[in-house]
Short mmCIF file of C-alpha atoms in Angstrom, two decimals:
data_model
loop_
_atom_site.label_atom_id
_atom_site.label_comp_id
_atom_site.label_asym_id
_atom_site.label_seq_id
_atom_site.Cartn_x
_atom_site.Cartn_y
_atom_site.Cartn_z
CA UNK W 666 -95.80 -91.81 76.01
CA UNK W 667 -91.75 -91.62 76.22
CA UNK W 668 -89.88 -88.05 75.13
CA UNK W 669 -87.60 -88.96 71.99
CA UNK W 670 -84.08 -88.50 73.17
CA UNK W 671 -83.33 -86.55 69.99
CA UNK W 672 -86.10 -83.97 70.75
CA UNK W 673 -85.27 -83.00 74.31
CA UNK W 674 -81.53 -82.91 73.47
CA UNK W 675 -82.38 -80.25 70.87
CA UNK W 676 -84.68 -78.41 72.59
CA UNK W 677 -82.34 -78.30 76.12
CA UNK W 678 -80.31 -75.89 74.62
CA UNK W 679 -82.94 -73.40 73.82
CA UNK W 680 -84.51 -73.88 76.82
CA UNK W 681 -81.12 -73.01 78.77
CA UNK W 682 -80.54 -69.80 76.98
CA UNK W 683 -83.84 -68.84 77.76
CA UNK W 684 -83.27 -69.31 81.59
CA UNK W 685 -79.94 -67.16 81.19
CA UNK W 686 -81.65 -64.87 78.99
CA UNK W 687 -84.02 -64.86 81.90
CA UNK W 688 -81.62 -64.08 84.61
CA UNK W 689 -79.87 -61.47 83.23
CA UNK W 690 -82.60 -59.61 82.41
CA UNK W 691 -83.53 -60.03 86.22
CA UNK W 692 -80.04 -59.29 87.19
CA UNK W 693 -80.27 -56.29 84.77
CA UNK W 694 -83.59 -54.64 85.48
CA UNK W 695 -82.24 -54.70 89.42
CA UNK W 696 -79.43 -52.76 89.05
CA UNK W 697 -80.86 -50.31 86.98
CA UNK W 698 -83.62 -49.72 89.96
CA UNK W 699 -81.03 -49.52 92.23
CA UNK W 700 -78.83 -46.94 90.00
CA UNK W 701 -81.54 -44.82 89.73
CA UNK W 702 -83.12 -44.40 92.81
CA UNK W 703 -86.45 -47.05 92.11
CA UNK W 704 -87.15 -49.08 95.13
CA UNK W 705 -86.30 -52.65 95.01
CA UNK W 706 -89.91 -55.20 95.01
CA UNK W 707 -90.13 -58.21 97.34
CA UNK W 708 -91.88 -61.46 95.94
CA UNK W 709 -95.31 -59.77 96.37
CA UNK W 710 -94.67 -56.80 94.40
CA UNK W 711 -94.58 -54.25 97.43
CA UNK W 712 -91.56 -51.98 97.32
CA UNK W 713 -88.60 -52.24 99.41
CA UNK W 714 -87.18 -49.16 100.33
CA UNK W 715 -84.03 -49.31 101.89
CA UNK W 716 -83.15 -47.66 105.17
CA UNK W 717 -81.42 -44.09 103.59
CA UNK W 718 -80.20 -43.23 107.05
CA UNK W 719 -80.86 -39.39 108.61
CA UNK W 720 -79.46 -37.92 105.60
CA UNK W 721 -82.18 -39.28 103.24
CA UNK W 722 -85.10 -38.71 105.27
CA UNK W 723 -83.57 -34.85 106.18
CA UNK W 724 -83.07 -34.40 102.17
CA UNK W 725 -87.08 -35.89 102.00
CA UNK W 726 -88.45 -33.49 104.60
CA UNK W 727 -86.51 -30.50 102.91
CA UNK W 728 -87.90 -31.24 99.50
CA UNK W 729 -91.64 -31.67 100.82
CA UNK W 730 -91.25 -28.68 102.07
CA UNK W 731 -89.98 -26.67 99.02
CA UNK W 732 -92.95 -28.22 97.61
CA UNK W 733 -95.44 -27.21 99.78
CA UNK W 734 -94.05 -23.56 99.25
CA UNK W 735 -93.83 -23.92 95.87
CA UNK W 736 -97.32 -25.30 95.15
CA UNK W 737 -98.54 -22.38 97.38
CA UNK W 738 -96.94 -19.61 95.40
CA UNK W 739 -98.49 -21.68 92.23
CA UNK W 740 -102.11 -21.26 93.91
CA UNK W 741 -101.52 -17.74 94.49
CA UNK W 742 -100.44 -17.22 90.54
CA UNK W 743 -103.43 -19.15 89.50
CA UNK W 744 -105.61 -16.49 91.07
CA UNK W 745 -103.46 -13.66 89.76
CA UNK W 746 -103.82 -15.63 86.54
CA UNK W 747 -107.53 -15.62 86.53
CA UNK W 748 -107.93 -11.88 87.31
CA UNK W 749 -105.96 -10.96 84.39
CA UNK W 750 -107.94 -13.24 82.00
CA UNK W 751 -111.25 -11.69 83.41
CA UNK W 752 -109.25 -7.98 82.47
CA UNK W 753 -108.37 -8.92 79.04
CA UNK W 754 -111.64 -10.59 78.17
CA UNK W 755 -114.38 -8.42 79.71
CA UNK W 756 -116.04 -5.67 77.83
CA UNK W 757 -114.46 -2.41 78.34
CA UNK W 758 -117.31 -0.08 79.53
CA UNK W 759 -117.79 -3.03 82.62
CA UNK W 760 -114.19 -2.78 83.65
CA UNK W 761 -114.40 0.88 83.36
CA UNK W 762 -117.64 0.77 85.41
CA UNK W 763 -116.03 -1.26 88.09
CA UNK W 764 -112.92 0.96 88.53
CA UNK W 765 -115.13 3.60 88.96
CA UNK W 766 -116.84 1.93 91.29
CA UNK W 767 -113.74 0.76 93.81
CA UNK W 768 -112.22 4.28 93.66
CA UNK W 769 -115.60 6.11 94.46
CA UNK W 770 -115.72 3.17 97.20
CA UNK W 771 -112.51 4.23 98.61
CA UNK W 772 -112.98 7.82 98.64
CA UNK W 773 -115.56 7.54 101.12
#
């Protein structure tokens, strides 16, 4: 079966814009990873991460470790947190029994 000269010369057009359409979308997508910060892919999908120099990996360890502190501080508020909730919803006469109960505990 022959292709119709009239049919692929009216479909080649189309076909070339999508190719373009294709590219700059590729060409577009790329530079917006690379503007912000993404890591670049290779052709199996694994990032590339280029090599950011001391400065980069210094900035890295400096944020991990605000982090670290941070998420610490967030643990110890969570417990803080909790005690307060167990305050507000207990019954009053428990709570009052309990206070009771720490300061006779420290008086002796």
């Amino acid at each position: 079966m022959a292709l119709n000269p009239e049919i692929v010369n009216s479909i080649a057009p189309v076909g070339a814009i999508a190719v373009f359409t294709g590219m700059v979308g590729w060409v577009a997508t790329t530079w917006l990873k690379v503007k912000n910060g993404y890591p670049l892919e290779n052709s199996w999908g694994k990032p590339l991460y280029p090599n950011g120099g001391g400065e980069a990996m210094e900035r890295i360890k400096l944020i991990s470790e605000e982090n670290a502190q941070l998420q610490a501080e967030l643990g110890s508020l969570k417990d803080r947190m909790a005690v307060l909730e167990r305050i507000a919803t207990d019954q009053p006469s428990r709570l009052a029994a309990e206070i009771d109960a720490l300061a006779t505990k420290q008086l002796n």
